[in-house]
Amino acid sequence: MGQLSNHNSPEKELRADLGLISALSLVVGMVLGAGAFMKPPAVLAAAGDFNLALAAWAIGGLFSISGGLTLCELGVMFPRTGGIFVYLEEIYGPKVAFLYGWMISVIFGPALVGALTGYFSSVFCLLFNIPDSYNGVVGAGALGFIAFVNSIGVKEAGYLQTVATFCKLIPIILLAVFGILKGNGQVAIFGASGGGIATAAPFSVAILATLFAYDGWAQVASVAGEIKNPSKVLPKAIIGGISFLIIVYISINIAMFNIFPVSEMVALGHDASSIAAQRMFGLMGGNLIAVGIMISILGGLNGYIMTLSRTIYIMGKRGQIFGASILSKIDNDSNSPVNAILMLVTSSYIYCRLLDADKLSDIAMFSVWLFYLLAFIGVIIARKTHADIPRSYKVLCYPVVPLIAIGGAIYVIYGMLSYQFLNGIISIGLTLAGLPLYYYLNRSEKKVNLFSRLKTKYVVGIGALLVIGLLTLFVQVIDNREEITVGIVPQFAPFAYEDQNGKLTGFDIELINIIAEKADLKVNYRMVSLEYIFEAVSHEYADIAICSLSVTPERQKSVNFTKPYIEKGGLALLARQGASIQDVKDLTGKVAGVPQGSTSEAFIRNNSNARIQVFQSNLDMIQAFNQGWIDVIAFDKLTLEYFISQKMIAHPVELQVIHQEDYAIAFSNKNKAIGERINKIISDMRKNGELEALYQKWFNNVSI
């Protein structure tokens, strides 16, 4: 391997500035990102049971720590910047290493950074009530900021990583501790099975989802050449970081399971953390979690850009990528591979704006675990082929730990191919597509030098500001429609719920979308727990609110209502046949289940002598009724009819209407103009039959 003749020489261009704290922060900071908040519902959906979900998190952590322990041996054998790229090159040769670098540069890196950028933008815009059309501006600002910090120097980027890591722990600790202490514990009462949540996915898919949340542990090896005393620091950073993360993830999941039943948590998806915070801390709790998510993503962006750019730099240094003469440059001021950073940032932004980053991320995870498998096997191979290289660290319990890592990688690959075969094949195809480029570049002697030396950190900073400014002007020219924030209660069909693809749908959602189109408005949906929905409107957390909201004199004291879009709906009692319950007067001594914060709770309290059981989850309430733990359910008639039509109620039942109500859209005094526009549209829709047609679409031919 002639290209590697200098592999024993020190890398003088890159300073060894990262110590144990920075390296540990790099592991925790890269891994402990959006996955801590986003992945618990996805893992739960794949597992179908919270006990199995916890097992998936534990097994995913075991695979990750085994992989980290295994890679540590390669890290101390080849402590040069490049990480897995260097390991594969030393053990398998330049062709396999090139394919890894190609995959990181073209698939894995841009897709993950682009996905994180897009998610950061959406959370940022939601928190600060910025129109969604500015997502591109916010994304450019986030990437520009990270690129600017990294262009100053790796030490400064390490400081940013340390600060982001410690800051993000605050909301995570609050969520975990208070969730465990303050959760209502209904999950433990009503069973672990999830109340009918079915899953066709193999258990390996749940583990794969956890590995996305754990991913990042291997990337710290990419900056081995910039870590002080890597033989001691690398193992401590990976082992300590992953062990800490296993504890954090399991704690977060236990807290979430103590707040939500399985089905509701799956239905809430990415919004589960915000709703959990609202239930524990009030309306502002959701904002706290949003800030925590943003800090987490920012730390993840910094970590991925810092490490993945080093792989691009190594490829440029070996002449294995287009523009190698540019990408192999080290900036004199910062001693960082700024050109490689700019390439990664630019391609990530393009992915963020033009491509389906979520799908690409799935493909990238499959691709990177293929190479993880090769690296794990490489440890065993290196014991024979590189036996003469000193090892200040050897993997513990050899060969058991490497075999666990290898088995885990094979299991993940099997899960992907068995459940998402097409994505797996696409991943393999895109990776192998790098081979023609490899042969071309190895036959070409062409050198490219497009620009001369400049003060890079200033170019990066000014360039980022210029892009943000141009994008801001572009947004203002392209789309200047007024945007409204709509608070919705995360229920399920038929009013408002997420379908199997994660898309928000339902009668109320479609109604708002039609109203927005007619009023030339843009809509930004914000999930709010029912008990805080009117507070959200009165405190301008949302401009308007919808979700089968009943018009009552008490509620009219704090908010305004539009004209009803459903008239003469109302509350009903759901009782078992033969129970002789026809009205609220028959509830004396009975146990009545009601949703927390609903009009049915207030009505039953004021008009009966029933013993009341309050539920935060409709699914908990159904399961309690099916198990005979409560005698009746007092709730919205239309929703109860939906429960019956979907055969979610296990026994024959009788439904009695006990109180009529109108449902309308809530808005604040500040938004009276919007309320008047909505009133006119609702009146027109009622006159021309649109409202009736929409109702018939969602509610089984019941006239309004």
JSON list of N, CA and C in Angstrom, two decimals, residues 296-356:
[
{"chain": "A", "resi": 296, "resn": "SER", "atom": "N", "xyz": [-29.56, 20.47, 21.79]},
{"chain": "A", "resi": 296, "resn": "SER", "atom": "CA", "xyz": [-29.11, 19.12, 21.48]},
{"chain": "A", "resi": 296, "resn": "SER", "atom": "C", "xyz": [-28.74, 18.99, 20.02]},
{"chain": "A", "resi": 297, "resn": "ILE", "atom": "N", "xyz": [-29.59, 19.52, 19.15]},
{"chain": "A", "resi": 297, "resn": "ILE", "atom": "CA", "xyz": [-29.32, 19.42, 17.71]},
{"chain": "A", "resi": 297, "resn": "ILE", "atom": "C", "xyz": [-28.10, 20.25, 17.34]},
{"chain": "A", "resi": 298, "resn": "LEU", "atom": "N", "xyz": [-27.96, 21.41, 17.96]},
{"chain": "A", "resi": 298, "resn": "LEU", "atom": "CA", "xyz": [-26.81, 22.26, 17.66]},
{"chain": "A", "resi": 298, "resn": "LEU", "atom": "C", "xyz": [-25.51, 21.55, 18.05]},
{"chain": "A", "resi": 299, "resn": "GLY", "atom": "N", "xyz": [-25.52, 20.89, 19.21]},
{"chain": "A", "resi": 299, "resn": "GLY", "atom": "CA", "xyz": [-24.34, 20.12, 19.58]},
{"chain": "A", "resi": 299, "resn": "GLY", "atom": "C", "xyz": [-24.09, 18.97, 18.63]},
{"chain": "A", "resi": 300, "resn": "GLY", "atom": "N", "xyz": [-25.16, 18.31, 18.18]},
{"chain": "A", "resi": 300, "resn": "GLY", "atom": "CA", "xyz": [-25.00, 17.24, 17.21]},
{"chain": "A", "resi": 300, "resn": "GLY", "atom": "C", "xyz": [-24.45, 17.74, 15.89]},
{"chain": "A", "resi": 301, "resn": "LEU", "atom": "N", "xyz": [-24.96, 18.88, 15.43]},
{"chain": "A", "resi": 301, "resn": "LEU", "atom": "CA", "xyz": [-24.44, 19.48, 14.20]},
{"chain": "A", "resi": 301, "resn": "LEU", "atom": "C", "xyz": [-22.95, 19.77, 14.31]},
{"chain": "A", "resi": 302, "resn": "ASN", "atom": "N", "xyz": [-22.56, 20.37, 15.43]},
{"chain": "A", "resi": 302, "resn": "ASN", "atom": "CA", "xyz": [-21.16, 20.71, 15.62]},
{"chain": "A", "resi": 302, "resn": "ASN", "atom": "C", "xyz": [-20.28, 19.46, 15.63]},
{"chain": "A", "resi": 303, "resn": "GLY", "atom": "N", "xyz": [-20.74, 18.43, 16.35]},
{"chain": "A", "resi": 303, "resn": "GLY", "atom": "CA", "xyz": [-19.95, 17.20, 16.44]},
{"chain": "A", "resi": 303, "resn": "GLY", "atom": "C", "xyz": [-19.81, 16.50, 15.11]},
{"chain": "A", "resi": 304, "resn": "TYR", "atom": "N", "xyz": [-20.92, 16.38, 14.37]},
{"chain": "A", "resi": 304, "resn": "TYR", "atom": "CA", "xyz": [-20.87, 15.70, 13.07]},
{"chain": "A", "resi": 304, "resn": "TYR", "atom": "C", "xyz": [-20.04, 16.48, 12.06]},
{"chain": "A", "resi": 305, "resn": "ILE", "atom": "N", "xyz": [-20.20, 17.79, 12.04]},
{"chain": "A", "resi": 305, "resn": "ILE", "atom": "CA", "xyz": [-19.42, 18.60, 11.09]},
{"chain": "A", "resi": 305, "resn": "ILE", "atom": "C", "xyz": [-17.94, 18.54, 11.44]},
{"chain": "A", "resi": 306, "resn": "MET", "atom": "N", "xyz": [-17.62, 18.58, 12.74]},
{"chain": "A", "resi": 306, "resn": "MET", "atom": "CA", "xyz": [-16.22, 18.53, 13.16]},
{"chain": "A", "resi": 306, "resn": "MET", "atom": "C", "xyz": [-15.57, 17.21, 12.75]},
{"chain": "A", "resi": 307, "resn": "THR", "atom": "N", "xyz": [-16.27, 16.09, 12.94]},
{"chain": "A", "resi": 307, "resn": "THR", "atom": "CA", "xyz": [-15.66, 14.78, 12.72]},
{"chain": "A", "resi": 307, "resn": "THR", "atom": "C", "xyz": [-15.77, 14.31, 11.27]},
{"chain": "A", "resi": 308, "resn": "LEU", "atom": "N", "xyz": [-16.95, 14.44, 10.66]},
{"chain": "A", "resi": 308, "resn": "LEU", "atom": "CA", "xyz": [-17.12, 13.94, 9.30]},
{"chain": "A", "resi": 308, "resn": "LEU", "atom": "C", "xyz": [-16.30, 14.73, 8.30]},
{"chain": "A", "resi": 309, "resn": "SER", "atom": "N", "xyz": [-16.07, 16.00, 8.57]},
{"chain": "A", "resi": 309, "resn": "SER", "atom": "CA", "xyz": [-15.23, 16.79, 7.66]},
{"chain": "A", "resi": 309, "resn": "SER", "atom": "C", "xyz": [-13.81, 16.26, 7.64]},
{"chain": "A", "resi": 310, "resn": "ARG", "atom": "N", "xyz": [-13.37, 15.62, 8.73]},
{"chain": "A", "resi": 310, "resn": "ARG", "atom": "CA", "xyz": [-12.02, 15.05, 8.75]},
{"chain": "A", "resi": 310, "resn": "ARG", "atom": "C", "xyz": [-11.91, 13.88, 7.79]},
{"chain": "A", "resi": 311, "resn": "THR", "atom": "N", "xyz": [-12.99, 13.11, 7.63]},
{"chain": "A", "resi": 311, "resn": "THR", "atom": "CA", "xyz": [-12.96, 12.01, 6.66]},
{"chain": "A", "resi": 311, "resn": "THR", "atom": "C", "xyz": [-12.84, 12.56, 5.25]},
{"chain": "A", "resi": 312, "resn": "ILE", "atom": "N", "xyz": [-13.58, 13.64, 4.96]},
{"chain": "A", "resi": 312, "resn": "ILE", "atom": "CA", "xyz": [-13.48, 14.27, 3.64]},
{"chain": "A", "resi": 312, "resn": "ILE", "atom": "C", "xyz": [-12.07, 14.81, 3.42]},
{"chain": "A", "resi": 313, "resn": "TYR", "atom": "N", "xyz": [-11.49, 15.38, 4.47]},
{"chain": "A", "resi": 313, "resn": "TYR", "atom": "CA", "xyz": [-10.12, 15.91, 4.39]},
{"chain": "A", "resi": 313, "resn": "TYR", "atom": "C", "xyz": [-9.12, 14.79, 4.07]},
{"chain": "A", "resi": 314, "resn": "ILE", "atom": "N", "xyz": [-9.26, 13.64, 4.75]},
{"chain": "A", "resi": 314, "resn": "ILE", "atom": "CA", "xyz": [-8.35, 12.52, 4.50]},
{"chain": "A", "resi": 314, "resn": "ILE", "atom": "C", "xyz": [-8.49, 12.02, 3.07]},
{"chain": "A", "resi": 315, "resn": "MET", "atom": "N", "xyz": [-9.72, 11.97, 2.56]},
{"chain": "A", "resi": 315, "resn": "MET", "atom": "CA", "xyz": [-9.91, 11.55, 1.16]},
{"chain": "A", "resi": 315, "resn": "MET", "atom": "C", "xyz": [-9.25, 12.53, 0.20]},
{"chain": "A", "resi": 316, "resn": "GLY", "atom": "N", "xyz": [-9.37, 13.81, 0.51]},
{"chain": "A", "resi": 316, "resn": "GLY", "atom": "CA", "xyz": [-8.69, 14.81, -0.33]},
{"chain": "A", "resi": 316, "resn": "GLY", "atom": "C", "xyz": [-7.18, 14.67, -0.25]},
{"chain": "A", "resi": 317, "resn": "LYS", "atom": "N", "xyz": [-6.68, 14.39, 0.92]},
{"chain": "A", "resi": 317, "resn": "LYS", "atom": "CA", "xyz": [-5.24, 14.24, 1.10]},
{"chain": "A", "resi": 317, "resn": "LYS", "atom": "C", "xyz": [-4.69, 13.07, 0.31]},
{"chain": "A", "resi": 318, "resn": "ARG", "atom": "N", "xyz": [-5.50, 12.05, 0.10]},
{"chain": "A", "resi": 318, "resn": "ARG", "atom": "CA", "xyz": [-5.08, 10.88, -0.65]},
{"chain": "A", "resi": 318, "resn": "ARG", "atom": "C", "xyz": [-5.47, 10.95, -2.12]},
{"chain": "A", "resi": 319, "resn": "GLY", "atom": "N", "xyz": [-6.04, 12.09, -2.53]},
{"chain": "A", "resi": 319, "resn": "GLY", "atom": "CA", "xyz": [-6.43, 12.26, -3.92]},
{"chain": "A", "resi": 319, "resn": "GLY", "atom": "C", "xyz": [-7.57, 11.37, -4.34]},
{"chain": "A", "resi": 320, "resn": "GLN", "atom": "N", "xyz": [-8.50, 11.07, -3.43]},
{"chain": "A", "resi": 320, "resn": "GLN", "atom": "CA", "xyz": [-9.57, 10.13, -3.71]},
{"chain": "A", "resi": 320, "resn": "GLN", "atom": "C", "xyz": [-10.94, 10.79, -3.80]},
{"chain": "A", "resi": 321, "resn": "ILE", "atom": "N", "xyz": [-10.95, 12.06, -4.17]},
{"chain": "A", "resi": 321, "resn": "ILE", "atom": "CA", "xyz": [-12.22, 12.77, -4.30]},
{"chain": "A", "resi": 321, "resn": "ILE", "atom": "C", "xyz": [-12.01, 13.94, -5.24]},
{"chain": "A", "resi": 322, "resn": "PHE", "atom": "N", "xyz": [-13.07, 14.34, -5.92]},
{"chain": "A", "resi": 322, "resn": "PHE", "atom": "CA", "xyz": [-12.97, 15.51, -6.79]},
{"chain": "A", "resi": 322, "resn": "PHE", "atom": "C", "xyz": [-12.59, 16.74, -5.97]},
{"chain": "A", "resi": 323, "resn": "GLY", "atom": "N", "xyz": [-11.74, 17.57, -6.53]},
{"chain": "A", "resi": 323, "resn": "GLY", "atom": "CA", "xyz": [-11.29, 18.76, -5.82]},
{"chain": "A", "resi": 323, "resn": "GLY", "atom": "C", "xyz": [-10.35, 18.43, -4.69]},
{"chain": "A", "resi": 324, "resn": "ALA", "atom": "N", "xyz": [-9.57, 17.34, -4.86]},
{"chain": "A", "resi": 324, "resn": "ALA", "atom": "CA", "xyz": [-8.69, 16.88, -3.78]},
{"chain": "A", "resi": 324, "resn": "ALA", "atom": "C", "xyz": [-7.70, 17.95, -3.35]},
{"chain": "A", "resi": 325, "resn": "SER", "atom": "N", "xyz": [-7.18, 18.71, -4.30]},
{"chain": "A", "resi": 325, "resn": "SER", "atom": "CA", "xyz": [-6.17, 19.72, -3.95]},
{"chain": "A", "resi": 325, "resn": "SER", "atom": "C", "xyz": [-6.75, 20.80, -3.06]},
{"chain": "A", "resi": 326, "resn": "ILE", "atom": "N", "xyz": [-8.05, 21.02, -3.15]},
{"chain": "A", "resi": 326, "resn": "ILE", "atom": "CA", "xyz": [-8.72, 22.02, -2.31]},
{"chain": "A", "resi": 326, "resn": "ILE", "atom": "C", "xyz": [-9.11, 21.41, -0.97]},
{"chain": "A", "resi": 327, "resn": "LEU", "atom": "N", "xyz": [-9.71, 20.22, -1.03]},
{"chain": "A", "resi": 327, "resn": "LEU", "atom": "CA", "xyz": [-10.23, 19.60, 0.19]},
{"chain": "A", "resi": 327, "resn": "LEU", "atom": "C", "xyz": [-9.12, 19.11, 1.11]},
{"chain": "A", "resi": 328, "resn": "SER", "atom": "N", "xyz": [-7.91, 18.97, 0.62]},
{"chain": "A", "resi": 328, "resn": "SER", "atom": "CA", "xyz": [-6.80, 18.50, 1.44]},
{"chain": "A", "resi": 328, "resn": "SER", "atom": "C", "xyz": [-6.07, 19.64, 2.13]},
{"chain": "A", "resi": 329, "resn": "LYS", "atom": "N", "xyz": [-6.55, 20.86, 1.95]},
{"chain": "A", "resi": 329, "resn": "LYS", "atom": "CA", "xyz": [-5.89, 22.02, 2.54]},
{"chain": "A", "resi": 329, "resn": "LYS", "atom": "C", "xyz": [-6.22, 22.16, 4.03]},
{"chain": "A", "resi": 330, "resn": "ILE", "atom": "N", "xyz": [-5.23, 22.53, 4.81]},
{"chain": "A", "resi": 330, "resn": "ILE", "atom": "CA", "xyz": [-5.42, 22.88, 6.22]},
{"chain": "A", "resi": 330, "resn": "ILE", "atom": "C", "xyz": [-5.24, 24.39, 6.34]},
{"chain": "A", "resi": 331, "resn": "ASP", "atom": "N", "xyz": [-6.22, 25.06, 6.93]},
{"chain": "A", "resi": 331, "resn": "ASP", "atom": "CA", "xyz": [-6.15, 26.50, 7.08]},
{"chain": "A", "resi": 331, "resn": "ASP", "atom": "C", "xyz": [-5.03, 26.89, 8.03]},
{"chain": "A", "resi": 332, "resn": "ASN", "atom": "N", "xyz": [-4.19, 27.83, 7.62]},
{"chain": "A", "resi": 332, "resn": "ASN", "atom": "CA", "xyz": [-3.04, 28.23, 8.43]},
{"chain": "A", "resi": 332, "resn": "ASN", "atom": "C", "xyz": [-3.43, 28.85, 9.76]},
{"chain": "A", "resi": 333, "resn": "ASP", "atom": "N", "xyz": [-4.53, 29.61, 9.76]},
{"chain": "A", "resi": 333, "resn": "ASP", "atom": "CA", "xyz": [-4.94, 30.31, 10.98]},
{"chain": "A", "resi": 333, "resn": "ASP", "atom": "C", "xyz": [-5.51, 29.36, 12.02]},
{"chain": "A", "resi": 334, "resn": "SER", "atom": "N", "xyz": [-6.36, 28.42, 11.58]},
{"chain": "A", "resi": 334, "resn": "SER", "atom": "CA", "xyz": [-7.09, 27.57, 12.53]},
{"chain": "A", "resi": 334, "resn": "SER", "atom": "C", "xyz": [-6.56, 26.16, 12.62]},
{"chain": "A", "resi": 335, "resn": "ASN", "atom": "N", "xyz": [-5.69, 25.77, 11.66]},
{"chain": "A", "resi": 335, "resn": "ASN", "atom": "CA", "xyz": [-5.23, 24.39, 11.58]},
{"chain": "A", "resi": 335, "resn": "ASN", "atom": "C", "xyz": [-6.41, 23.42, 11.49]},
{"chain": "A", "resi": 336, "resn": "SER", "atom": "N", "xyz": [-7.47, 23.81, 10.80]},
{"chain": "A", "resi": 336, "resn": "SER", "atom": "CA", "xyz": [-8.65, 22.98, 10.58]},
{"chain": "A", "resi": 336, "resn": "SER", "atom": "C", "xyz": [-8.87, 22.79, 9.09]},
{"chain": "A", "resi": 337, "resn": "PRO", "atom": "N", "xyz": [-9.48, 21.68, 8.68]},
{"chain": "A", "resi": 337, "resn": "PRO", "atom": "CA", "xyz": [-9.77, 21.44, 7.25]},
{"chain": "A", "resi": 337, "resn": "PRO", "atom": "C", "xyz": [-11.02, 22.22, 6.82]},
{"chain": "A", "resi": 338, "resn": "VAL", "atom": "N", "xyz": [-10.88, 23.52, 6.70]},
{"chain": "A", "resi": 338, "resn": "VAL", "atom": "CA", "xyz": [-12.04, 24.39, 6.48]},
{"chain": "A", "resi": 338, "resn": "VAL", "atom": "C", "xyz": [-12.72, 24.09, 5.15]},
{"chain": "A", "resi": 339, "resn": "ASN", "atom": "N", "xyz": [-11.95, 23.80, 4.11]},
{"chain": "A", "resi": 339, "resn": "ASN", "atom": "CA", "xyz": [-12.56, 23.51, 2.81]},
{"chain": "A", "resi": 339, "resn": "ASN", "atom": "C", "xyz": [-13.45, 22.27, 2.88]},
{"chain": "A", "resi": 340, "resn": "ALA", "atom": "N", "xyz": [-12.98, 21.25, 3.59]},
{"chain": "A", "resi": 340, "resn": "ALA", "atom": "CA", "xyz": [-13.80, 20.05, 3.76]},
{"chain": "A", "resi": 340, "resn": "ALA", "atom": "C", "xyz": [-15.06, 20.37, 4.56]},
{"chain": "A", "resi": 341, "resn": "ILE", "atom": "N", "xyz": [-14.92, 21.23, 5.57]},
{"chain": "A", "resi": 341, "resn": "ILE", "atom": "CA", "xyz": [-16.08, 21.65, 6.35]},
{"chain": "A", "resi": 341, "resn": "ILE", "atom": "C", "xyz": [-17.10, 22.36, 5.45]},
{"chain": "A", "resi": 342, "resn": "LEU", "atom": "N", "xyz": [-16.62, 23.26, 4.60]},
{"chain": "A", "resi": 342, "resn": "LEU", "atom": "CA", "xyz": [-17.52, 23.99, 3.70]},
{"chain": "A", "resi": 342, "resn": "LEU", "atom": "C", "xyz": [-18.22, 23.06, 2.72]},
{"chain": "A", "resi": 343, "resn": "MET", "atom": "N", "xyz": [-17.50, 22.04, 2.22]},
{"chain": "A", "resi": 343, "resn": "MET", "atom": "CA", "xyz": [-18.13, 21.09, 1.31]},
{"chain": "A", "resi": 343, "resn": "MET", "atom": "C", "xyz": [-19.26, 20.35, 2.02]},
{"chain": "A", "resi": 344, "resn": "LEU", "atom": "N", "xyz": [-19.00, 19.88, 3.26]},
{"chain": "A", "resi": 344, "resn": "LEU", "atom": "CA", "xyz": [-20.02, 19.15, 4.00]},
{"chain": "A", "resi": 344, "resn": "LEU", "atom": "C", "xyz": [-21.22, 20.04, 4.31]},
{"chain": "A", "resi": 345, "resn": "VAL", "atom": "N", "xyz": [-20.96, 21.27, 4.73]},
{"chain": "A", "resi": 345, "resn": "VAL", "atom": "CA", "xyz": [-22.04, 22.19, 5.07]},
{"chain": "A", "resi": 345, "resn": "VAL", "atom": "C", "xyz": [-22.89, 22.51, 3.83]},
{"chain": "A", "resi": 346, "resn": "THR", "atom": "N", "xyz": [-22.23, 22.74, 2.71]},
{"chain": "A", "resi": 346, "resn": "THR", "atom": "CA", "xyz": [-22.95, 23.08, 1.48]},
{"chain": "A", "resi": 346, "resn": "THR", "atom": "C", "xyz": [-23.82, 21.92, 1.01]},
{"chain": "A", "resi": 347, "resn": "SER", "atom": "N", "xyz": [-23.25, 20.72, 0.94]},
{"chain": "A", "resi": 347, "resn": "SER", "atom": "CA", "xyz": [-24.03, 19.56, 0.49]},
{"chain": "A", "resi": 347, "resn": "SER", "atom": "C", "xyz": [-25.16, 19.25, 1.47]},
{"chain": "A", "resi": 348, "resn": "SER", "atom": "N", "xyz": [-24.91, 19.43, 2.76]},
{"chain": "A", "resi": 348, "resn": "SER", "atom": "CA", "xyz": [-25.96, 19.18, 3.75]},
{"chain": "A", "resi": 348, "resn": "SER", "atom": "C", "xyz": [-27.12, 20.15, 3.58]},
{"chain": "A", "resi": 349, "resn": "TYR", "atom": "N", "xyz": [-26.80, 21.40, 3.28]},
{"chain": "A", "resi": 349, "resn": "TYR", "atom": "CA", "xyz": [-27.88, 22.38, 3.09]},
{"chain": "A", "resi": 349, "resn": "TYR", "atom": "C", "xyz": [-28.71, 22.04, 1.86]},
{"chain": "A", "resi": 350, "resn": "ILE", "atom": "N", "xyz": [-28.05, 21.59, 0.80]},
{"chain": "A", "resi": 350, "resn": "ILE", "atom": "CA", "xyz": [-28.78, 21.18, -0.41]},
{"chain": "A", "resi": 350, "resn": "ILE", "atom": "C", "xyz": [-29.69, 20.01, -0.09]},
{"chain": "A", "resi": 351, "resn": "TYR", "atom": "N", "xyz": [-29.19, 19.01, 0.63]},
{"chain": "A", "resi": 351, "resn": "TYR", "atom": "CA", "xyz": [-30.02, 17.87, 1.02]},
{"chain": "A", "resi": 351, "resn": "TYR", "atom": "C", "xyz": [-31.21, 18.34, 1.85]},
{"chain": "A", "resi": 352, "resn": "CYS", "atom": "N", "xyz": [-30.94, 19.26, 2.76]},
{"chain": "A", "resi": 352, "resn": "CYS", "atom": "CA", "xyz": [-31.98, 19.76, 3.66]},
{"chain": "A", "resi": 352, "resn": "CYS", "atom": "C", "xyz": [-33.11, 20.42, 2.89]},
{"chain": "A", "resi": 353, "resn": "ARG", "atom": "N", "xyz": [-32.78, 21.14, 1.83]},
{"chain": "A", "resi": 353, "resn": "ARG", "atom": "CA", "xyz": [-33.77, 21.90, 1.10]},
{"chain": "A", "resi": 353, "resn": "ARG", "atom": "C", "xyz": [-34.44, 21.13, -0.04]},
{"chain": "A", "resi": 354, "resn": "LEU", "atom": "N", "xyz": [-33.73, 20.14, -0.60]},
{"chain": "A", "resi": 354, "resn": "LEU", "atom": "CA", "xyz": [-34.23, 19.51, -1.82]},
{"chain": "A", "resi": 354, "resn": "LEU", "atom": "C", "xyz": [-34.63, 18.05, -1.67]},
{"chain": "A", "resi": 355, "resn": "LEU", "atom": "N", "xyz": [-34.05, 17.33, -0.70]},
{"chain": "A", "resi": 355, "resn": "LEU", "atom": "CA", "xyz": [-34.23, 15.89, -0.65]},
{"chain": "A", "resi": 355, "resn": "LEU", "atom": "C", "xyz": [-34.97, 15.44, 0.60]},
{"chain": "A", "resi": 356, "resn": "ASP", "atom": "N", "xyz": [-35.45, 14.21, 0.56]},
{"chain": "A", "resi": 356, "resn": "ASP", "atom": "CA", "xyz": [-36.12, 13.60, 1.70]},
{"chain": "A", "resi": 356, "resn": "ASP", "atom": "C", "xyz": [-35.06, 13.11, 2.67]}
]
